[in-house]
Coordinates of C-alpha atoms and ligand atoms in Angstrom, one line a residue:
X10 CA 21.0 5.9 22.0
X11 CA 21.3 9.2 19.8
X12 CA 22.0 10.2 16.2
X13 CA 25.3 11.9 17.7
X14 CA 26.6 9.0 20.0
X15 CA 26.6 6.3 17.1
X16 CA 28.5 5.5 14.6
X17 CA 26.7 2.8 12.0
X18 CA 28.2 0.7 9.1
X19 CA 26.4 -1.0 6.5
X20 CA 27.6 -3.7 4.6
X21 CA 25.9 -4.7 1.3
X22 CA 24.7 -2.0 -1.0
X23 CA 21.8 -3.6 -3.2
X24 CA 18.4 -2.3 -3.4
X25 CA 17.8 -2.8 0.2
X26 CA 21.0 -2.1 2.0
X27 CA 21.1 1.2 -0.1
X28 CA 18.0 2.1 1.3
X29 CA 18.7 1.4 4.8
X30 CA 21.7 3.5 4.6
X31 CA 19.8 6.6 3.1
X32 CA 17.6 6.6 5.9
X33 CA 20.3 6.6 8.5
X34 CA 22.0 9.4 6.4
X35 CA 18.4 11.5 6.3
X36 CA 18.1 11.0 10.0
X37 CA 21.4 12.3 10.6
X38 CA 23.7 9.3 11.7
X39 CA 27.2 8.9 10.8
X40 CA 27.2 6.2 8.2
X41 CA 29.4 4.2 6.7
X42 CA 29.1 2.0 3.7
X43 CA 30.7 -0.8 1.7
X44 CA 30.0 -3.0 -1.0
X45 CA 31.8 -5.9 -2.7
X46 CA 31.5 -4.6 -6.1
X47 CA 32.5 -0.9 -6.6
X48 CA 30.4 1.3 -7.7
X49 CA 27.0 1.0 -5.6
X50 CA 27.9 3.9 -3.2
X51 CA 28.0 6.9 -5.0
X52 CA 24.6 8.4 -4.5
X53 CA 25.2 7.4 -0.9
X54 CA 28.4 9.4 -0.9
X55 CA 27.1 12.3 -2.1
X56 CA 24.4 12.3 0.6
X57 CA 27.2 12.3 3.4
X58 CA 28.4 8.7 3.6
X59 CA 31.7 7.4 4.6
X60 CA 33.4 5.1 2.2
X61 CA 34.9 2.0 3.6
X62 CA 37.9 0.2 1.7
X63 CA 37.1 -3.0 2.8
X64 CA 34.6 -4.7 5.1
X65 CA 36.9 -4.9 7.7
X66 CA 37.3 -1.3 7.3
X67 CA 33.8 -0.7 7.6
X68 CA 33.1 -2.7 10.7
X69 CA 36.1 -1.0 12.6
X70 CA 34.3 2.3 11.8
X71 CA 31.0 1.4 13.4
X72 CA 29.7 0.4 16.6
X73 CA 26.5 -0.8 14.9
X74 CA 27.3 -2.9 12.3
X75 CA 24.2 -3.5 9.6
X76 CA 24.4 -6.4 7.4
X77 CA 22.1 -6.8 3.9
X78 CA 23.7 -9.1 1.7
X79 CA 22.1 -11.7 -0.5
X80 CA 21.9 -14.9 1.6
X81 CA 23.0 -16.7 4.9
X82 CA 26.3 -17.9 2.9
X83 CA 26.8 -14.6 2.1
X84 CA 26.7 -13.3 5.4
X85 CA 29.0 -15.8 6.4
X86 CA 31.5 -15.4 3.5
X87 CA 31.7 -11.7 4.4
X88 CA 31.7 -12.1 8.3
X89 CA 33.7 -15.1 9.4
X90 CA 37.0 -13.4 8.6
X91 CA 36.2 -10.4 10.9
X92 CA 34.7 -12.3 14.0
X93 CA 37.4 -10.5 16.2
X94 CA 37.1 -7.2 14.8
X95 CA 33.0 -7.6 15.6
X96 CA 33.6 -8.8 19.1
X97 CA 32.0 -6.0 21.4
X98 CA 30.0 -4.6 18.7
X99 CA 26.1 -5.1 17.7
X100 CA 25.3 -6.8 14.6
X101 CA 21.8 -6.0 13.3
X102 CA 21.3 -8.7 10.1
X103 CA 18.4 -7.9 8.1
X104 CA 19.6 -10.4 5.5
X105 CA 16.6 -12.7 4.6
X106 CA 17.6 -15.8 6.0
X107 CA 15.7 -19.3 7.5
X108 CA 14.7 -19.3 11.2
X109 CA 17.8 -22.0 11.6
X110 CA 20.3 -19.8 9.9
X111 CA 19.7 -16.7 12.2
X112 CA 19.9 -19.1 15.2
X113 CA 22.7 -20.5 13.8
X114 CA 24.3 -17.2 13.1
X115 CA 23.3 -16.2 16.8
X116 CA 25.3 -19.0 18.4
X117 CA 28.2 -17.5 15.8
X118 CA 28.1 -14.2 17.2
X119 CA 27.9 -15.3 20.9
X120 CA 30.7 -17.5 20.6
X121 CA 32.4 -14.2 19.3
X122 CA 31.0 -12.1 21.9
X123 CA 28.9 -10.0 19.3
X124 CA 25.8 -8.6 20.6
X125 CA 23.4 -10.2 17.8
X126 CA 19.8 -8.8 16.6
X127 CA 18.3 -10.4 13.3
X128 CA 15.6 -8.7 11.2
X129 CA 13.2 -9.4 8.9
X130 CA 12.5 -6.7 6.4
X131 CA 8.6 -6.7 5.5
X132 CA 8.9 -3.5 3.0
X133 CA 10.2 -2.9 -0.3
X134 CA 13.2 -0.5 -0.6
X135 CA 11.0 2.4 -1.8
X136 CA 9.1 1.9 1.6
X137 CA 11.8 2.3 3.8
X138 CA 11.7 5.3 6.2
X139 CA 8.0 5.9 5.0
X140 CA 4.6 4.9 6.5
X141 CA 3.9 1.3 5.7
X142 CA 7.5 -0.2 6.3
X143 CA 7.9 -2.6 9.1
X144 CA 10.9 -4.5 10.1
X145 CA 10.5 -7.6 12.6
X146 CA 13.5 -8.4 15.0
X147 CA 14.6 -11.2 17.3
X148 CA 17.9 -12.1 19.0
X149 CA 19.5 -9.5 21.7
X150 CA 17.2 -7.6 23.8
X151 CA 19.9 -5.3 24.7
X152 CA 20.8 -4.7 21.3
X153 CA 17.0 -4.3 20.3
X154 CA 16.7 -1.6 23.0
X155 CA 20.2 0.3 22.0
X156 CA 19.4 0.5 18.4
X157 CA 15.7 1.0 19.1
X158 CA 15.9 4.9 17.8
X159 CA 17.7 3.9 14.5
X160 CA 15.5 1.1 13.8
X161 CA 12.5 3.2 14.0
X162 CA 14.1 5.3 11.5
X163 CA 13.4 2.4 8.7
X164 CA 10.1 1.8 9.8
X165 CA 7.8 0.1 12.6
X166 CA 10.0 -2.1 14.8
X167 CA 8.7 -4.9 16.3
X168 CA 10.8 -7.3 18.9
X169 CA 9.8 -10.8 19.1
X170 CA 12.0 -12.1 21.7
X171 CA 15.6 -13.8 22.6
X172 CA 15.2 -16.7 19.9
X173 CA 17.3 -15.0 16.8
X174 CA 14.8 -17.2 14.8
X175 CA 11.5 -15.4 15.5
X176 CA 11.9 -12.8 13.3
X177 CA 12.9 -15.0 10.7
X178 CA 9.9 -17.0 11.1
X179 CA 7.3 -14.3 10.8
X180 CA 9.0 -13.1 7.9
X181 CA 8.8 -16.3 6.1
X182 CA 5.1 -16.9 7.3
X183 CA 3.9 -13.6 6.1
X184 CA 5.7 -14.1 2.9
X185 CA 3.6 -17.1 2.6
X186 CA 0.6 -15.5 2.4
X187 CA 1.8 -13.2 -0.2
X188 CA 3.0 -15.6 -2.2
X189 CA 0.0 -17.8 -2.2
X190 CA -2.0 -14.7 -2.7
X191 CA -0.2 -13.5 -5.7
X192 CA -0.5 -16.7 -7.5
X193 CA -3.8 -16.5 -6.8
X194 CA -4.2 -13.1 -8.7
X195 CA -2.0 -14.0 -11.2
X196 CA -4.3 -17.2 -11.8
X197 CA -7.1 -15.0 -12.2
X198 CA -5.3 -12.8 -14.4
X199 CA -4.4 -16.0 -16.9
X200 CA -8.5 -17.0 -16.7
X201 CA -9.9 -13.6 -18.0
X202 CA -7.0 -13.5 -20.3
X203 CA -8.4 -15.4 -23.3
X204 CA -11.8 -13.1 -22.8
X205 CA -9.3 -10.2 -23.7
X206 CA -8.9 -9.0 -20.4
X207 CA -5.6 -7.7 -19.5
X208 CA -4.1 -8.2 -16.4
X209 CA -4.0 -4.4 -15.5
X210 CA -7.6 -4.1 -15.8
X211 CA -7.9 -7.5 -13.7
X212 CA -5.9 -6.1 -11.3
X213 CA -8.0 -3.0 -10.7
X214 CA -10.7 -5.2 -9.9
X215 CA -8.4 -8.0 -8.0
X216 CA -7.0 -5.3 -5.7
X217 CA -10.3 -4.1 -3.7
X218 CA -11.9 -7.5 -3.9
X219 CA -8.7 -9.0 -2.1
X220 CA -8.3 -5.8 0.3
X221 CA -12.1 -6.6 1.4
X222 CA -11.6 -10.3 2.0
X223 CA -8.9 -9.8 4.4
X224 CA -11.8 -9.2 6.8
X225 CA -12.1 -12.5 7.1
X226 CA -9.0 -13.5 8.5
X227 CA -10.2 -12.3 12.1
X228 CA -13.2 -14.8 11.8
X229 CA -10.6 -17.7 10.7
X230 CA -8.2 -17.0 13.6
X231 CA -11.1 -17.1 16.0
X232 CA -12.2 -20.5 14.8
X233 CA -9.0 -21.6 14.5
X234 CA -7.3 -20.5 18.1
X235 CA -11.0 -21.9 19.4
X236 CA -10.6 -25.6 17.6
X237 CA -14.1 -25.8 16.5
X238 CA -14.5 -25.5 12.8
X239 CA -18.5 -26.3 13.8
X240 CA -19.1 -23.0 15.0
X241 CA -22.5 -21.8 13.3
X242 CA -22.2 -18.9 10.7
X243 CA -19.2 -20.4 8.8
X244 CA -18.9 -20.9 4.8
X245 CA -19.0 -25.1 4.9
X246 CA -16.1 -27.0 3.2
X247 CA -18.8 -28.4 0.9
X248 CA -19.8 -25.1 -0.1
X249 CA -16.1 -24.0 -0.8
X250 CA -15.6 -27.1 -3.0
X251 CA -13.3 -25.7 -6.1
X252 CA -14.2 -28.6 -8.6
X253 CA -16.1 -25.9 -10.7
X254 CA -13.4 -23.4 -10.6
X255 CA -11.0 -26.0 -11.5
X256 CA -13.4 -27.1 -14.6
X257 CA -13.8 -23.3 -15.7
X258 CA -9.9 -22.9 -15.5
X259 CA -9.3 -25.8 -17.7
X260 CA -12.2 -24.6 -20.0
X261 CA -10.0 -21.1 -20.5
X262 CA -6.9 -23.6 -21.3
X263 CA -5.2 -22.6 -18.6
X264 CA -3.1 -24.2 -15.6
X265 CA -4.9 -24.8 -12.6
X266 CA -1.9 -25.9 -10.2
X267 CA -2.7 -22.8 -8.1
X268 CA -6.5 -23.7 -7.5
X269 CA -6.0 -27.4 -7.4
X270 CA -3.4 -26.7 -4.2
X271 CA -6.3 -25.5 -2.6
X272 CA -8.7 -28.2 -3.8
X273 CA -6.6 -30.6 -2.1
X274 CA -6.6 -28.9 0.9
X275 CA -10.4 -28.9 1.0
X276 CA -10.9 -32.3 -0.1
X277 CA -8.9 -34.0 2.7
X278 CA -10.9 -32.3 5.2
X279 CA -14.3 -33.6 3.4
X280 CA -13.1 -36.8 2.6
X281 CA -12.2 -37.0 6.3
X282 CA -16.0 -36.5 6.9
X283 CA -15.8 -32.6 8.0
X284 CA -17.4 -31.4 4.9
X285 CA -20.5 -29.4 7.1
X286 CA -17.7 -27.9 9.0
X287 CA -15.9 -24.2 8.1
X288 CA -13.7 -23.8 5.4
X289 CA -10.9 -22.7 8.1
X290 CA -10.5 -26.3 8.9
X291 CA -8.1 -26.7 5.8
X292 CA -5.8 -25.3 8.8
X293 CA -5.8 -28.8 9.7
X294 CA -4.6 -30.4 6.1
X295 CA -1.5 -27.5 6.6
X296 CA -0.9 -28.8 10.1
X297 CA -0.6 -32.5 9.4
X298 CA 0.9 -32.9 5.7
X299 CA -1.0 -35.8 4.0
Ligands
NAP317 P1 20.3 -7.2 -4.0 O1 20.0 -5.7 -4.6 O2 20.5 -8.1 -5.2 O3 21.6 -7.1 -3.6 C1 22.4 -7.8 -2.9 C2 23.7 -7.3 -2.2 O4 24.4 -8.6 -1.6 C3 24.6 -6.6 -3.0 O5 25.4 -5.8 -2.1 C4 25.8 -8.1 -3.4 O6 26.7 -7.2 -3.5 C5 25.7 -8.6 -2.0 N1 26.3 -9.9 -2.3 C6 25.7 -10.6 -3.0 N2 26.6 -11.8 -2.6 C7 27.6 -11.5 -1.9 C8 28.8 -12.1 -1.6 N3 29.1 -13.2 -1.5 N4 29.8 -11.4 -0.8 C9 29.6 -9.7 -0.6 N5 28.6 -9.3 -1.2 C10 27.6 -10.0 -1.8 O7 19.5 -7.6 -3.1 P2 18.5 -6.6 -1.9 O8 17.2 -6.3 -2.4 O9 19.4 -5.4 -1.4 O10 18.2 -8.0 -0.6 C11 19.2 -7.5 0.1 C12 18.4 -8.7 1.4 O11 17.3 -7.9 1.5 C13 17.9 -10.1 0.8 O12 18.6 -11.1 1.9 C14 16.9 -9.9 0.7 O13 15.7 -10.9 0.7 C15 16.4 -8.9 1.7 N6 14.9 -8.2 1.4 C16 15.0 -7.6 0.3 C17 13.6 -6.7 -0.1 C18 13.6 -6.2 -1.4 O14 12.3 -6.0 -1.8 N7 14.3 -5.9 -2.3 C19 12.7 -7.1 0.7 C20 13.0 -7.6 2.0 C21 14.0 -8.1 2.0 P3 27.5 -6.9 -5.2 O15 26.9 -5.8 -5.5 O16 28.9 -7.3 -5.1 O17 26.7 -7.9 -6.1

């Protein structure tokens, strides 16, 4: 598929949909855009996009229909009345949905004869079309293959398989890591604040520190995949007890929830007699909810 023989429609011109449509225009794709509320397409129209008066007009204008709306419910709200129009077209849904919601949409699309590709955007809008942007896909392999040159204009495209829920699963798993890390950073910022340290100053210390610590992932992964938490050379759970960190946080007069969550995972394994084993063993606390 080249820029010359594909017509793309983008439904949803929020921050992300606008960035996706902009990258397509930049790459020379014939792009039609639609948004529920008026006034969000002006910049894209100035860059060569065509405006659709309705979602139905947008669908009819595109061989490939990209949907980037708020959530699962809004996707159904917009697309349900247009199932017949979508038949025979390729639908790329990059709205954030849960794996179950993605599978439900894939079933809905299959019943209507729509080729369905689900996407999870691992980027913020300003990253789209630039190095570092990554979008995860699952669903129709044919649709992925057909659309890959187009998808690659947004960022690195990775396809995980025919189960439409997989892209969302990876997406949400990666976001879990991000949010817990963000909470950890903000806990640290709150901890040093009473000492007169600004969050910005703390960020300058935290970013290189946390970046360096990501090198530990590979070692944890080897231990988890090997299933042997007694492999020598690991930091033990007893060594990783966060009691002191909790006390120091409380002494600063701040909440301890973020750190207490990790401490609970550690304590469950220590209490079960695994204190001498590696920190990666908290994976078992997570896998088997207490
Ligand atoms: P946004 O700026 O809030 O835009 C939301 C879009 O959804 C708007 O176009 C809005 O239309 C539309 N919408 C909401 N409810 C609707 C409904 N019932 N019917 C029709 N249209 C509806 O959000 P965004 O940042 O573009 O995010 C869009 C999707 O991308 C979300 O699923 C988000 O999780 C995902 N995503 C975003 C980012 C990010 O950094 N922004 C990163 C990764 C993934 P109106 O203008 O009419 O309100």
